[in-house]
Coordinates of C-alpha atoms and ligand atoms in Angstrom, one line a residue:
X28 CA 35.4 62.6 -90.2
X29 CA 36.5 59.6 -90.9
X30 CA 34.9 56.1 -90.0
X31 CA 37.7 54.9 -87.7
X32 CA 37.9 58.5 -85.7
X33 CA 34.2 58.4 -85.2
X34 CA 34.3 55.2 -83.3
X35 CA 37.3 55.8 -81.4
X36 CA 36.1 58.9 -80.6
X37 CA 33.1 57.3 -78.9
X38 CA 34.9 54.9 -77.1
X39 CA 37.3 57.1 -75.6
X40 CA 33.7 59.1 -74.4
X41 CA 32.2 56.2 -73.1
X42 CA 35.3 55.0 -70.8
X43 CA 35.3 58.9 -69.6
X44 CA 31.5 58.9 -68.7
X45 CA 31.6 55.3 -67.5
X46 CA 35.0 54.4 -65.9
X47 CA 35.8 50.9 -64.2
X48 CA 33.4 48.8 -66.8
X49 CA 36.2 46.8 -68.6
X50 CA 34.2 44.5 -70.0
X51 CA 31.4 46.6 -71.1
X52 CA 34.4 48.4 -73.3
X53 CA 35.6 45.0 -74.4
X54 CA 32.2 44.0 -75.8
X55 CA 31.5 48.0 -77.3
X56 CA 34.9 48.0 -79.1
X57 CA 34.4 44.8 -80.3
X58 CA 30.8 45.7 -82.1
X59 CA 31.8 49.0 -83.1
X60 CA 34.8 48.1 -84.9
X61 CA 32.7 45.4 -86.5
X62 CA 30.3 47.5 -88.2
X63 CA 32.9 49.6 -89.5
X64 CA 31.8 48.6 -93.0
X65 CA 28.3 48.9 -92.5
X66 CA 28.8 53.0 -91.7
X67 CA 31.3 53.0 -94.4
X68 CA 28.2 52.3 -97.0
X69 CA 25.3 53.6 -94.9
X70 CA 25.7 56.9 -93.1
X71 CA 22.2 57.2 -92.1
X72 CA 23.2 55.7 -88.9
X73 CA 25.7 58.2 -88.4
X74 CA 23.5 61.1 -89.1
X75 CA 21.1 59.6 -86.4
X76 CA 23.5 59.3 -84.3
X77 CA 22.6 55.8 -83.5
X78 CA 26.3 54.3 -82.5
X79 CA 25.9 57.6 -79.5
X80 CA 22.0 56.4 -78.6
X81 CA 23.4 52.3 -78.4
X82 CA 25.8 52.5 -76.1
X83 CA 23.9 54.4 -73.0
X84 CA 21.5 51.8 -71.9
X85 CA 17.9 53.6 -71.8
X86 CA 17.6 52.6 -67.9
X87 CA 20.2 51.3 -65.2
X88 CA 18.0 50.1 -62.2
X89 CA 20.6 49.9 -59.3
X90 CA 18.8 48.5 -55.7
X91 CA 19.5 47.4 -52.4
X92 CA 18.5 43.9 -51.6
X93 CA 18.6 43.2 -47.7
X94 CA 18.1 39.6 -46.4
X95 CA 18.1 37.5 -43.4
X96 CA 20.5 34.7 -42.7
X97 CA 19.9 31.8 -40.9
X98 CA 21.6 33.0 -37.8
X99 CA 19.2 36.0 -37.6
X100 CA 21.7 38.5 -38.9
X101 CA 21.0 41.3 -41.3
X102 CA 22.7 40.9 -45.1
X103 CA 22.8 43.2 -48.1
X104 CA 23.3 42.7 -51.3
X105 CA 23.3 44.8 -54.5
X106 CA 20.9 44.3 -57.4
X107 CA 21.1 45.6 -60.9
X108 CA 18.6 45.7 -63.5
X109 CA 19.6 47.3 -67.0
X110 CA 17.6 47.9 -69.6
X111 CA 19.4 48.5 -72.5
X112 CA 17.3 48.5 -76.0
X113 CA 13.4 48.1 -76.3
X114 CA 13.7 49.3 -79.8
X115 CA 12.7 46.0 -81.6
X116 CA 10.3 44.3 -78.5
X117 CA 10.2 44.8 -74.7
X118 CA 13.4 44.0 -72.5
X119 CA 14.2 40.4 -72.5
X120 CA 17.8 39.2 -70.9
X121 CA 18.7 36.7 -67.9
X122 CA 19.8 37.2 -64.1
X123 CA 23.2 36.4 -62.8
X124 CA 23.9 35.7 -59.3
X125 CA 27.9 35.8 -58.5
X126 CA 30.0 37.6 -56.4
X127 CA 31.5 39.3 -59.6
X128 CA 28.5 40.7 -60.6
X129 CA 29.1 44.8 -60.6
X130 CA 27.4 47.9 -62.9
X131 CA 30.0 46.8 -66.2
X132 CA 29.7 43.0 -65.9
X133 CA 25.4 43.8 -66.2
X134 CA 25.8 46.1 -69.0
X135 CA 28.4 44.3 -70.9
X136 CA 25.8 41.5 -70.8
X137 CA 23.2 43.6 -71.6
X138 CA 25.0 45.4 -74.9
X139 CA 25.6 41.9 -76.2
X140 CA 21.8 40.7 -75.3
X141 CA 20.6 43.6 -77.4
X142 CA 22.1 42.1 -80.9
X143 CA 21.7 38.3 -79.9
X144 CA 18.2 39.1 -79.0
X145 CA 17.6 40.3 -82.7
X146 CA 19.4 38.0 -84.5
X147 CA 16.8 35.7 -83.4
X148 CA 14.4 37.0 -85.7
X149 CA 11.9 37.2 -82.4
X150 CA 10.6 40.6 -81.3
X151 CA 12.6 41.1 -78.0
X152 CA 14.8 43.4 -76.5
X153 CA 17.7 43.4 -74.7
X154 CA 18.5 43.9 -70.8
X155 CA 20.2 41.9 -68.0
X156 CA 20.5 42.0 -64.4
X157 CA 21.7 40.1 -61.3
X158 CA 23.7 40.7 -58.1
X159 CA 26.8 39.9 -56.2
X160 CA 25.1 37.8 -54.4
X161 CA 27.4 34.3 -53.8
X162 CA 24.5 31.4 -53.9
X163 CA 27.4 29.1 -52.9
X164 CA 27.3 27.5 -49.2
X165 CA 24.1 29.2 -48.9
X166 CA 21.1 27.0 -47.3
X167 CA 17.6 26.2 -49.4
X168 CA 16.3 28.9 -47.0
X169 CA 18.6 31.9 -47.4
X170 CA 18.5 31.5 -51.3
X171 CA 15.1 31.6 -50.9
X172 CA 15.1 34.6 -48.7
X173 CA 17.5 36.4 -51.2
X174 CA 15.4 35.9 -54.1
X175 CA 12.2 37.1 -52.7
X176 CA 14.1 40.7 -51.6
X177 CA 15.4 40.4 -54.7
X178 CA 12.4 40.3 -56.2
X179 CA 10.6 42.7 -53.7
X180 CA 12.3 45.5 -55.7
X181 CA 13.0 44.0 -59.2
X182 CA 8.6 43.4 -59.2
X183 CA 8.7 47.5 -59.9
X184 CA 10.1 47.2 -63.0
X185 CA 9.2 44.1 -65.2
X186 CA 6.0 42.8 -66.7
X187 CA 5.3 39.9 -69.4
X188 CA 5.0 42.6 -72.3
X189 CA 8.1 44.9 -70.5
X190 CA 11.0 43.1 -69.6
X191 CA 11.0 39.3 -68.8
X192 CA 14.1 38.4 -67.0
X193 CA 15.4 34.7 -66.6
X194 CA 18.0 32.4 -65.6
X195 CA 22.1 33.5 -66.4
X196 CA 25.0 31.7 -64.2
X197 CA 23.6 31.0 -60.6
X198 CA 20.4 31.2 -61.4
X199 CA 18.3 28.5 -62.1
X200 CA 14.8 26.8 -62.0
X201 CA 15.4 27.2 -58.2
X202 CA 16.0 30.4 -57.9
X203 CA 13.8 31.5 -60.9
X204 CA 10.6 29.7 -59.1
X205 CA 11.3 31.8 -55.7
X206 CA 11.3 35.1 -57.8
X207 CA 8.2 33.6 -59.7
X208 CA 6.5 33.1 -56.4
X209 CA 7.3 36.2 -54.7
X210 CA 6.3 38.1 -58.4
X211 CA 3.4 36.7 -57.5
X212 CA 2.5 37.4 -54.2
X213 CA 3.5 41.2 -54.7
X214 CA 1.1 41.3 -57.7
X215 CA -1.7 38.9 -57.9
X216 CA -0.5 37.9 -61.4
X217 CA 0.2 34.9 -62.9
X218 CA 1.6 35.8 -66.1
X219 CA 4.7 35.0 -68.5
X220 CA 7.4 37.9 -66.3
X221 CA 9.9 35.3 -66.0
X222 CA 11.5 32.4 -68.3
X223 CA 12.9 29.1 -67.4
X224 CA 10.0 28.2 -65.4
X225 CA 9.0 25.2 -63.9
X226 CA 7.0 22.7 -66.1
X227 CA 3.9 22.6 -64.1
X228 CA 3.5 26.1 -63.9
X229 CA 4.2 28.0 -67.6
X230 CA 7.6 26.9 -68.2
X231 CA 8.3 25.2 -71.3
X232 CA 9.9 21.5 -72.5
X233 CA 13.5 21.9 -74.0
X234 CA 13.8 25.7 -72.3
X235 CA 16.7 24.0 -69.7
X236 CA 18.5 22.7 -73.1
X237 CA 18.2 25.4 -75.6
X238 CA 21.5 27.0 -74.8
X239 CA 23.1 23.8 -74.7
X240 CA 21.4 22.6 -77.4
X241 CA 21.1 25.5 -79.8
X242 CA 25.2 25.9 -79.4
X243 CA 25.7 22.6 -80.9
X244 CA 23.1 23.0 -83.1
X245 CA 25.7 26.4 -84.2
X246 CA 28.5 24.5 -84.3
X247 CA 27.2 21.7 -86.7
X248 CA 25.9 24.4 -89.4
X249 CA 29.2 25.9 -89.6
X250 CA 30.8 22.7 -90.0
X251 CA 28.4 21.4 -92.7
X252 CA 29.2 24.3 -94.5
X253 CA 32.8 23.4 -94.8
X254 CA 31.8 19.8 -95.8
X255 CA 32.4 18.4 -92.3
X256 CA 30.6 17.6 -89.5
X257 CA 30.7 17.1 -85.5
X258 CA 30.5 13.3 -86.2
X259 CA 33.4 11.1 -84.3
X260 CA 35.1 14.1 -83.5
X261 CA 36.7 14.9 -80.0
X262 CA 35.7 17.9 -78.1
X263 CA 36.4 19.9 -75.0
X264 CA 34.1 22.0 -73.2
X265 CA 34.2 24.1 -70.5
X266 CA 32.1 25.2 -67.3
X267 CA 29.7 22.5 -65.8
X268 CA 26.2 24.4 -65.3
X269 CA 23.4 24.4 -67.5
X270 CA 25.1 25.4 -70.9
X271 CA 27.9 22.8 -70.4
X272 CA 25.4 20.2 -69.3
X273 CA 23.5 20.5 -72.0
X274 CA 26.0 21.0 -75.0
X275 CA 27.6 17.9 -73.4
X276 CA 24.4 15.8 -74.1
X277 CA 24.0 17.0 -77.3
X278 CA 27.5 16.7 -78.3
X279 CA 27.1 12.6 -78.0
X280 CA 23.9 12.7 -79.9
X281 CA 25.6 14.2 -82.9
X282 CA 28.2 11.2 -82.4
X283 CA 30.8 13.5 -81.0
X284 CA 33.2 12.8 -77.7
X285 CA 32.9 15.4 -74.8
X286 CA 36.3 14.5 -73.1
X287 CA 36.3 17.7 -70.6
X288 CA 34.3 20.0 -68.6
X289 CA 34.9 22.2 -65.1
X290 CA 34.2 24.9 -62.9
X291 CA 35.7 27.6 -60.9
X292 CA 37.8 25.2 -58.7
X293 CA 39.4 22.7 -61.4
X294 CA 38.5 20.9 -64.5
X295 CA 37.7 16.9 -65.4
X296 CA 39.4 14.9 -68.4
X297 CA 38.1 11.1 -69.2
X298 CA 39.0 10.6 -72.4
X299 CA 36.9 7.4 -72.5
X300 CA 34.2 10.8 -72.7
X301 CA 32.5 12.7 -70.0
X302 CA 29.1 10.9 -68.6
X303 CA 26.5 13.0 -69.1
X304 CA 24.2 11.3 -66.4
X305 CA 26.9 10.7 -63.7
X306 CA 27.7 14.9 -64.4
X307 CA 24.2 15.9 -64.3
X308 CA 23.8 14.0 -60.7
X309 CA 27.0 15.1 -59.7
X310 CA 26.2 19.3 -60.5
X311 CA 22.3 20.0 -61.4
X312 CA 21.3 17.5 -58.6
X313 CA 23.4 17.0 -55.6
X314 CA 25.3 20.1 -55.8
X315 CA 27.9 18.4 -55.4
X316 CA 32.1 19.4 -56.0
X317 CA 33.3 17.9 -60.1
X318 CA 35.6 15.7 -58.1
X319 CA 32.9 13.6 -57.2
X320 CA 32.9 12.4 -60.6
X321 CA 36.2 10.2 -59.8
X322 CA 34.2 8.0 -57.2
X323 CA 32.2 6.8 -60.5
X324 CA 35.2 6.8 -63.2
X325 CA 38.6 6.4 -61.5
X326 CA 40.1 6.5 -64.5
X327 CA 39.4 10.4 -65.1
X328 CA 41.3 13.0 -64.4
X329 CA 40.6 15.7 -62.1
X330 CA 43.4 18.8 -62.0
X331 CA 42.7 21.2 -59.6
X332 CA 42.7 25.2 -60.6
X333 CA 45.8 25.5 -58.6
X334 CA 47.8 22.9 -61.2
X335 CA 46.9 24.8 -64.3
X336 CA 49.7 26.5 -66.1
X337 CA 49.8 29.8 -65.0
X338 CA 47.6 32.4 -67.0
X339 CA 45.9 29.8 -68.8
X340 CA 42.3 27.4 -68.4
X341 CA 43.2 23.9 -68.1
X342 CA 41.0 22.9 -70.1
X343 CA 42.6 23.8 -73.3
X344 CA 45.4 22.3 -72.9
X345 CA 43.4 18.8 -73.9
X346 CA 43.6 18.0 -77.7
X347 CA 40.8 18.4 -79.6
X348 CA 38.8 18.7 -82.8
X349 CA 36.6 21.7 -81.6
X350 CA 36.1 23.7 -78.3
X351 CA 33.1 25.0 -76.5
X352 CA 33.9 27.7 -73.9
X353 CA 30.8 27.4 -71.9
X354 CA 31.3 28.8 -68.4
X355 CA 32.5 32.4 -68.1
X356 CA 33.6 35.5 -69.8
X357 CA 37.3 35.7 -70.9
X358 CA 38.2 32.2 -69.9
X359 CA 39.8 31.8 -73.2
X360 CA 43.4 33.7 -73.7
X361 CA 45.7 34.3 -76.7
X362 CA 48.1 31.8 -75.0
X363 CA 45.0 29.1 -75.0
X364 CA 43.9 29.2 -78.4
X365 CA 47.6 28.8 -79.3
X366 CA 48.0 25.5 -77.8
X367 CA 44.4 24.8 -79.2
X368 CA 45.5 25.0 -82.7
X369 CA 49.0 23.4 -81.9
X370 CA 46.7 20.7 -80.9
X371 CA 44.9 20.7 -84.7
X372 CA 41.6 22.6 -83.1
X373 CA 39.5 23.7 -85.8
X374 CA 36.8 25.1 -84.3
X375 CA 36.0 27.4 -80.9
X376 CA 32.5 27.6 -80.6
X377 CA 31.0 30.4 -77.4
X378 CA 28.5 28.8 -75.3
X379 CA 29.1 31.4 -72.6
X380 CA 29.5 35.3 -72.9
X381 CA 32.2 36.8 -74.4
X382 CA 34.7 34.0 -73.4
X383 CA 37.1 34.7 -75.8
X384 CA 40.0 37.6 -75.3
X385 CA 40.0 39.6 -78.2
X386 CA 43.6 38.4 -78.7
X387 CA 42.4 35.4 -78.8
X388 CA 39.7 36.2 -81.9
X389 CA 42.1 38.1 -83.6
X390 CA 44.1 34.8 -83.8
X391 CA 41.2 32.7 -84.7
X392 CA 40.5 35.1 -87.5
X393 CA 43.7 35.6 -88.6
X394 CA 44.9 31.9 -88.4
X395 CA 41.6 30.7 -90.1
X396 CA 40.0 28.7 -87.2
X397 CA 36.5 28.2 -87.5
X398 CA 34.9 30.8 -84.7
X399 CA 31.2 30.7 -83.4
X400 CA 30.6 34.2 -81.9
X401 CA 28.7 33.6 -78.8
X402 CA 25.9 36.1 -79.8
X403 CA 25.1 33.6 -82.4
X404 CA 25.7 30.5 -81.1
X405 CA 24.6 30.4 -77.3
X406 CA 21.3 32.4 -78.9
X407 CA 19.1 29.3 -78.5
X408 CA 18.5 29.5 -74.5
X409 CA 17.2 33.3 -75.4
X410 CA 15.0 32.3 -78.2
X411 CA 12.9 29.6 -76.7
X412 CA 12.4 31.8 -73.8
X413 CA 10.6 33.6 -76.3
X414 CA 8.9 30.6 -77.0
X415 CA 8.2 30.0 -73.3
X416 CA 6.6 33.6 -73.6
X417 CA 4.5 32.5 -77.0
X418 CA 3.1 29.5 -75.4
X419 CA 2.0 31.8 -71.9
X420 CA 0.4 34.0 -74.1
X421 CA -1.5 32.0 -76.1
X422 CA -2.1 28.9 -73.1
X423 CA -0.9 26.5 -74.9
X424 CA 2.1 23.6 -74.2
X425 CA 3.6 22.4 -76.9
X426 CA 5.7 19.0 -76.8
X427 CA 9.6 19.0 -76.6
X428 CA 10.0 18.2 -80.0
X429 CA 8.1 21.3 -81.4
X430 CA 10.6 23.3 -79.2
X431 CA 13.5 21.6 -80.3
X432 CA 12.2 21.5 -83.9
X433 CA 11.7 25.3 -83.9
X434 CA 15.1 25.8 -81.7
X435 CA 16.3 24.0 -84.5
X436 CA 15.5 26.2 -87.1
X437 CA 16.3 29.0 -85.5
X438 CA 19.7 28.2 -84.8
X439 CA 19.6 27.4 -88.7
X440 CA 18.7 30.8 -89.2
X441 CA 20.9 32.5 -87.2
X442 CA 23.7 31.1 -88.7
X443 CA 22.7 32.0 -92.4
X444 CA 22.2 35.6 -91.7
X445 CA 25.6 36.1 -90.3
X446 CA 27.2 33.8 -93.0
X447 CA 25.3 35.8 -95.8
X448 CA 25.7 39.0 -94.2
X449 CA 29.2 38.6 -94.0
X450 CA 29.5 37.5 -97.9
X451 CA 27.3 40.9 -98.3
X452 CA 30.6 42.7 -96.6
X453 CA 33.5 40.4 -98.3
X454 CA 34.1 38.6 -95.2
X455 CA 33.1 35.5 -96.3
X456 CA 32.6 33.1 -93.7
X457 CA 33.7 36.0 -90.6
X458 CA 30.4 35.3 -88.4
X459 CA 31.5 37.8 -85.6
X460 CA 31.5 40.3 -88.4
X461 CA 28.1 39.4 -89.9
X462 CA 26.3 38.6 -86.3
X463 CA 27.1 42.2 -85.3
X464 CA 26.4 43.5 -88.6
X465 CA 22.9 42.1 -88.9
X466 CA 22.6 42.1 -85.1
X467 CA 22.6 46.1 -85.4
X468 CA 21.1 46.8 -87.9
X469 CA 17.9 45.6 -87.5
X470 CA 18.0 47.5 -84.3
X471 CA 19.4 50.6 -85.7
X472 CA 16.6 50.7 -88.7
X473 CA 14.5 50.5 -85.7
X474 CA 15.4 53.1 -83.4
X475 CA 15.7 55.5 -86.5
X476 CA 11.7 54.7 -87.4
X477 CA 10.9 55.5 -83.8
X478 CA 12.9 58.8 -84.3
X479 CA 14.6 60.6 -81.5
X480 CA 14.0 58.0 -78.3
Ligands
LIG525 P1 25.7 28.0 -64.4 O1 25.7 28.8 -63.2 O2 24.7 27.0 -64.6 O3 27.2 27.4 -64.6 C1 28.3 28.2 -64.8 C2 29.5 27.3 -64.8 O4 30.7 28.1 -65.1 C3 29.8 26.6 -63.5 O5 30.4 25.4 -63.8 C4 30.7 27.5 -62.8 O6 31.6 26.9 -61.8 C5 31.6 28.0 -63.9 N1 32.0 29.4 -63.7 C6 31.3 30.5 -63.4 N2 32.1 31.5 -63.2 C7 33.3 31.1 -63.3 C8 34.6 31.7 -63.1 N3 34.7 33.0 -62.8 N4 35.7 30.9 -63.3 C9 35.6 29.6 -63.6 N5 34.4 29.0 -63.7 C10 33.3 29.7 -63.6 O7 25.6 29.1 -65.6 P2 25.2 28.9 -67.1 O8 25.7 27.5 -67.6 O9 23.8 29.2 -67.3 O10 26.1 30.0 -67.9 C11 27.4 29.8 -68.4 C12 27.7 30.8 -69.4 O11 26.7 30.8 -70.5 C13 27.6 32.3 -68.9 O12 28.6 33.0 -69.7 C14 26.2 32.8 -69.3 O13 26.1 34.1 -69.4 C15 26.1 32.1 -70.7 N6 24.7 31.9 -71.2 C16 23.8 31.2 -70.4 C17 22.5 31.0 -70.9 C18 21.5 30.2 -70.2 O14 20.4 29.9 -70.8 N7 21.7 29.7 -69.0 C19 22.1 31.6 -72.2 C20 23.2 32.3 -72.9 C21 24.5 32.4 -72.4 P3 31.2 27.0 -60.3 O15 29.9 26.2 -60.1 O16 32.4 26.5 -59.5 O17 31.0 28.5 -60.0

C-alpha cells in the first residue's frame, strides 16, 4: 500500500478511536506526514508497525483532584497524567494548569514531548499532564491546597528514574514546590521527581531560563547559517510567562529589540523595546495585569484583546525582523503570518507548543521564511531539566554558566541534526521536516530493539 494511504489510513483510525482531541490530530498529522520520506526508504518501521504503537500513548492516568476553598466549600478538579513513550528513558514532560486543559490538549503535548525529548540527545521520555484547574484569582492557600490533592494522586505514578514531571503554563516554582512538598510527605523521599525546583533544595541555576534561553539560542543558529544574525534586529514576541520572559532577556543580550509581548487579555508595544525588569516585576512577581507596564513607560502601547482585528493575535500585526510565538498553541493563523511577511518578517521562531496553524507553516515553507519548529527550538527548558536530574543524581551544583554553557551546546546540537537530517532527505534547510525525522527515529530504532512493547 502505498506510503500516503498508510498514514491517512491511521489517522482516520485514530480520530475514530479517539474523537474530540483536535489538537492531538493536529500534532499526529503533522509528524506523520513528515516522515513520509523516512518510510519511503526504510520500511522496517512499517513492518513493526511502529507509526500504529506511537500514536496510543502506553498509559493515560485520568484522576479526580478534590480541594477545599477558602470559604469551606468542596471543589473538584480533573487531573491527567499521560505517559506516552518510555522507549529511549523514563517519562519526562511538564504540568499545565488551565481551564483548557482536557484528555487531547495532554496528549497533543505529550506526542510532541516524545520527539523533543530525543532530539536532545538526553535519555528521556516523553509524557505530560496537568488539569483544568484556573490558578487565576486563586489565593496563596487554595493553590496550595490544589497542588497537594493534586499531588496526593499524581505521587502513585512518578518516581526520579519513572517519570519526572515539571513546570508547563500555570505552573511554576510555586506550584512546583507545593507538589515537591506534598511528594514528600506522601513518601519520605527526597529525590529528583520533579524539575524546576527551587534553588535551595535540588533545583538547578539557569533551569527558569532555558526555554527562554535555549529558543534564542535556536533562533541565532539558524540565522548564522544564512550569514545573518539576531544583532540590531527588531522582534516581537508573544505570551508574558516564563518562555516570553526569558527569550525577552536574552533577545537584548544578543543586541536584538523586543518591542512586544502579552497575555490572554491584550498585548504591549514600546517600540523604544520592552523592559525586561519592569515586565519581570510586573508578571513573575506582583502578579500583576500587563497594563501595569504603562504606569512605568507611558509611551507604550497597551491594546486590549477586544481591539485586535478579528481572527487574528495583535501581536503580529507589529513589524518586525523575526517573531517568537511564546504563549499558547495556535496563536499564530494563516492571516498572521501574512501580515508578518508583508511586514519583511524573516523568521518565526516557536517558543510555545505548536503555535503555529498548519496553514500558517505551509506558508512559511512555501514562501521561504525561516521557521523554528517548536520541538527544536523551545527544547532547552526540557534539556536542563535533565540537567537538573544529572546534578540530583550525582549531588552536585554546578554554576549558571556550566548550565548555560551546556544549554548552549545543546541547542547547537539540536539544530545541526535537523538541518543535516533534512539535507539527508533533500529538504535542505526544512527543520520541521528534519526535527520529526530524527525526532522519530531514534525512538522508533528504539522501540523495535525492545521488540513487541
Ligand atoms: P506561563 O504560564 O508562564 O505563561 C503563559 C503565557 O501565555 C501567559 O502570558 C498567558 O497569559 C499566555 N497565555 C496562556 N494561554 C493563553 C491563551 N489561551 N490565550 C492567550 N494567551 C495565553 O507558561 P510558559 O511561559 O511556561 O509556557 C508558554 C508556552 O511555552 C506553552 O506553549 C508551553 O507549553 C511552552 N513551553 C514551556 C516550557 C517551560 O519550560 N515553561 C518548555 C517548553 C515549552 P495569561 O497569564 O493571561 O494567562
Amino acid at each position: 500500500m502505498p506510503i500516503k494511504h498508510v498514514i491517512e489510513r491511521l489517522l482516520h483510525s485514530t480520530r475514530q478511536s479517539t474523537p474530540g482531541q483536535a489538537e492531538f490530530y493536529q500534532a499526529v498529522e503533522e509528524v506523520l506526514v513528515s516522515l513520509e520520506p523516512l518510510l519511503a526508504s526504510e520500511p522496517k518501521y512499517l513492518h513493526n508497525n511502529v507509526l500504529e504503537r506511537l500514536v496510543i500513548p502506553e498509559r493515560q492516568i485520568i484522576f479526580r483532584v478534590v480541594w477545599m476553598d477558602d470559604s469551606g466549600k468542596i471543589q473538584t478538579n480533573i487531573g491527567y497524567r499521560v505517559q506516552f513513550n518510555s522507549a529511549i528513558g523514563p517519562y519526562k514532560g511538564g504540568l499545565r494548569f488551565h481551564p483548557s486543559v482536557n484528555l487531547g490538549i495532554v496528549k497533543f503535548l505529550g506526542f510532541e514531548q516524545i520527539f523533543k525529548n530525543s532530539l536532545t540527545g538526553l535519555a528521556i521520555g516523553g509524557a505530560k499532564g496537568g488539569s483544568n484547574f484556573d490558578p487565576k484569582g486563586k489565593s496563596e492557600g487554595e493553590i496550595m491546597r490544589f497542588c497537594q490533592a493534586f499531588m496526593s494522586e499524581l505521587a502513585k505514578y512518578v518516581g526520579e528514574t519513572k517519570d519526572i514531571p515539571a513546570g508547563d503554563i500555570g505552573v511554576g516554582g510555586r506550584e512546583i514546590g507545593y507538589m515537591y512538598g506534598e511528594y514528600k510527605r506522601l513518601t519520605g523521599r527526597f529525590d529528583g521527581v520533579l524539575t524546576g525546583k527551587g534553588l535551595n533544595w535540588g533545583g538547578s541555576l539557569a533551569r527558569t531560563e532555558a526555554t527562554g534561553y535555549g529558543s534564542v539560542y535556536f533562533a541565532e543558529n539558524i540565522l548564522n547559517k544564512q550569514g545573518d544574525s539576531l544583532k540590531g534586529k527588531i522582534c516581537t514576541v508573544s505570551g508574558a510567562g516564563n518562555v516570553a520572559l526569558y527569550t525577552i532577556q536574552k533577545l537584548y543580550e544578543m543586541g536584538a529589540t523586543p518591542v512586544t509581548c502579552s497575555d490572554s487579555k491584550g498585548m504591549l508595544y514600546d517600540k523604544d523595546g520592552i523592559d525586561f525588569n519592569t515586565l519581570k516585576t510586573i508578571k513573575e512577581i506582583k502578579r500583576q495585569e500587563l497594563s501595569e507596564y504603562l504606569k512605568h513607560y507611558p509611551n507604550a502601547r497597551y491594546i486590549p484583546v477586544d481591539a485586535y482585528e478579528k481572527g487574528t493575535n495583535g501581536v503580529w500585526s507589529i513589524p518586525c525582523f523575526a517573531a517568537f510565538p511564546s504563549a499558547t498553541q495556535n496563536e499564530l493563523n494563516l492571516r498572521d503570518i501574512q501580515t508578518l511577511h508583508h511586514n519583511g518578517c524573516r523568521l518565526v521562531n516557536e517558543g510555545a507548543n505548536m503555535p503555529s496553524t498548519p496553514e500558517a507553516i505551509a506558508y512559511m515553507l512555501a514562501n521561504r521564511i525561516l521557521y523554528g519548529p517548536a520541538k527544536a527550538a523551545n527544547a532547552g527548558g526540557v534539556a536542563t531539566s535533565q540537567l537538573e536530574m544529572s546534578q540530583n543524581a550525582s549531588m552536585q551544583k554546578w554554576s549558571f554558566s556550566e548550565v548555560d554553557t551546556k544549554l548552549h551546546a545543546i541547542m547547537k546540537s539540536i539544530f545541526d541534526l535537523a538541518y543535516a537530517t533534512s539535507k539527508e532527505f533533500n529538504e535542505e534547510g526544512n527543520l520541521m521536516l528534519g526535527a520529526n525525522i530524527a525526532g522519530f527515529r531514534k525512538v522508533a530504532d528504539s522501540m523495535i530493539d525492545q521488540g513487541a512493547v
